[in-house]
GROMACS .gro file of C-alpha atoms in nm:
model
  118
    1UNK     CA    1   2.069   0.978   1.890
    2UNK     CA    2   1.957   0.646   2.076
    3UNK     CA    3   1.799   0.901   2.347
    4UNK     CA    4   1.588   1.084   2.130
    5UNK     CA    5   1.393   1.046   1.816
    6UNK     CA    6   1.602   1.292   1.624
    7UNK     CA    7   1.989   1.340   1.568
    8UNK     CA    8   1.973   1.674   1.432
    9UNK     CA    9   1.777   1.987   1.557
   10UNK     CA   10   1.694   2.321   1.457
   11UNK     CA   11   1.696   2.585   1.762
   12UNK     CA   12   1.630   2.880   1.560
   13UNK     CA   13   1.638   2.993   1.224
   14UNK     CA   14   1.587   3.257   0.976
   15UNK     CA   15   1.391   3.095   0.781
   16UNK     CA   16   1.158   2.813   0.813
   17UNK     CA   17   1.127   2.689   0.543
   18UNK     CA   18   1.522   2.615   0.443
   19UNK     CA   19   1.622   2.627   0.846
   20UNK     CA   20   1.317   2.343   0.953
   21UNK     CA   21   1.239   2.063   0.744
   22UNK     CA   22   0.983   1.813   0.819
   23UNK     CA   23   1.219   1.541   0.819
   24UNK     CA   24   1.563   1.512   0.730
   25UNK     CA   25   1.891   1.283   0.743
   26UNK     CA   26   2.223   1.399   0.697
   27UNK     CA   27   2.542   1.218   0.665
   28UNK     CA   28   2.924   1.352   0.681
   29UNK     CA   29   3.190   1.167   0.539
   30UNK     CA   30   3.570   1.222   0.438
   31UNK     CA   31   3.679   1.295   0.055
   32UNK     CA   32   3.982   1.156   0.016
   33UNK     CA   33   4.207   0.875   0.171
   34UNK     CA   34   4.453   1.139   0.332
   35UNK     CA   35   4.718   1.117   0.090
   36UNK     CA   36   4.662   1.491  -0.016
   37UNK     CA   37   4.680   1.714   0.245
   38UNK     CA   38   4.372   1.918   0.064
   39UNK     CA   39   4.168   1.643  -0.043
   40UNK     CA   40   4.228   1.487   0.348
   41UNK     CA   41   4.093   1.828   0.533
   42UNK     CA   42   3.771   1.830   0.309
   43UNK     CA   43   3.449   1.675   0.392
   44UNK     CA   44   3.157   1.581   0.171
   45UNK     CA   45   2.824   1.645   0.331
   46UNK     CA   46   2.509   1.471   0.176
   47UNK     CA   47   2.143   1.545   0.357
   48UNK     CA   48   1.854   1.411   0.267
   49UNK     CA   49   1.526   1.617   0.377
   50UNK     CA   50   1.173   1.671   0.303
   51UNK     CA   51   1.054   1.957   0.186
   52UNK     CA   52   0.647   2.079   0.241
   53UNK     CA   53   0.543   2.242  -0.087
   54UNK     CA   54   0.337   2.537  -0.148
   55UNK     CA   55   0.017   2.306  -0.220
   56UNK     CA   56   0.112   2.134   0.143
   57UNK     CA   57   0.253   1.804  -0.010
   58UNK     CA   58   0.606   1.658   0.043
   59UNK     CA   59   0.870   1.618  -0.168
   60UNK     CA   60   1.232   1.447  -0.098
   61UNK     CA   61   1.570   1.582  -0.168
   62UNK     CA   62   1.885   1.594  -0.202
   63UNK     CA   63   2.211   1.767  -0.215
   64UNK     CA   64   2.594   1.687  -0.226
   65UNK     CA   65   2.819   1.931  -0.042
   66UNK     CA   66   3.204   1.985  -0.045
   67UNK     CA   67   3.323   2.071   0.332
   68UNK     CA   68   3.679   2.258   0.349
   69UNK     CA   69   3.793   2.391   0.645
   70UNK     CA   70   3.823   2.812   0.625
   71UNK     CA   71   3.998   3.016   0.853
   72UNK     CA   72   3.747   3.269   1.107
   73UNK     CA   73   3.812   3.551   1.327
   74UNK     CA   74   4.045   3.376   1.557
   75UNK     CA   75   4.247   3.275   1.228
   76UNK     CA   76   4.246   2.912   1.322
   77UNK     CA   77   4.080   2.636   1.112
   78UNK     CA   78   3.951   2.426   1.392
   79UNK     CA   79   3.523   2.424   1.364
   80UNK     CA   80   3.499   2.678   1.086
   81UNK     CA   81   3.406   2.494   0.725
   82UNK     CA   82   3.285   2.675   0.405
   83UNK     CA   83   2.978   2.457   0.228
   84UNK     CA   84   2.952   2.445  -0.159
   85UNK     CA   85   2.689   2.275  -0.340
   86UNK     CA   86   2.474   2.322  -0.721
   87UNK     CA   87   2.135   2.426  -0.586
   88UNK     CA   88   1.813   2.394  -0.894
   89UNK     CA   89   2.172   2.566  -1.134
   90UNK     CA   90   2.308   2.817  -0.884
   91UNK     CA   91   2.650   2.747  -0.650
   92UNK     CA   92   2.559   2.781  -0.290
   93UNK     CA   93   2.786   2.881  -0.029
   94UNK     CA   94   2.703   2.820   0.317
   95UNK     CA   95   2.971   2.927   0.649
   96UNK     CA   96   2.956   2.719   0.899
   97UNK     CA   97   3.148   2.756   1.242
   98UNK     CA   98   3.110   2.503   1.563
   99UNK     CA   99   3.023   2.740   1.861
  100UNK     CA  100   3.024   2.499   2.128
  101UNK     CA  101   3.060   2.145   2.118
  102UNK     CA  102   3.041   1.844   2.445
  103UNK     CA  103   3.416   1.693   2.471
  104UNK     CA  104   3.258   1.378   2.345
  105UNK     CA  105   3.063   1.501   2.076
  106UNK     CA  106   2.752   1.420   2.177
  107UNK     CA  107   2.574   1.729   2.142
  108UNK     CA  108   2.728   2.058   1.945
  109UNK     CA  109   2.601   2.393   1.884
  110UNK     CA  110   2.677   2.512   1.512
  111UNK     CA  111   2.631   2.856   1.327
  112UNK     CA  112   2.570   2.904   0.938
  113UNK     CA  113   2.512   3.191   0.692
  114UNK     CA  114   2.539   3.152   0.296
  115UNK     CA  115   2.385   3.287   0.042
  116UNK     CA  116   2.356   3.169  -0.365
  117UNK     CA  117   2.669   3.301  -0.559
  118UNK     CA  118   2.622   3.455  -0.917
   0.00000   0.00000   0.00000
C-alpha cells in the first residue's frame, strides 16, 4: 500500500514461525487465458518470505501455490479457495476464506487453515 510500509499484515496466527515472517512479498496471478472454465477460475500464488532460523539467521524461501475455488458452508465458491503447494517434499493444502473486504478491495480479512497431506 502507498500509505503503509506493508501490503500484507498478519493480525493473529496460531504459529508465529509460520504466520509472521520478518519480511514477505506475495503475488497472485491468473493460471490460464480463461478459455478453460477449470483453468480460468484458478490462480497461482507465489509468496517469497524470509524465515528466521533457530540460529538467528535469515533465509529467503519461496513457494508456488495453485489456488482453486472451493465451496464453503454457504454453498457458494465466492471468496473460498484451496491452496496447494509442494513444501519440502510434502503436499501442503490450505483452505482460505474471505471473511470481509472493502468494496474497493483496499483491505480484506482472510482466514486460513491447513496441513500437510500424506
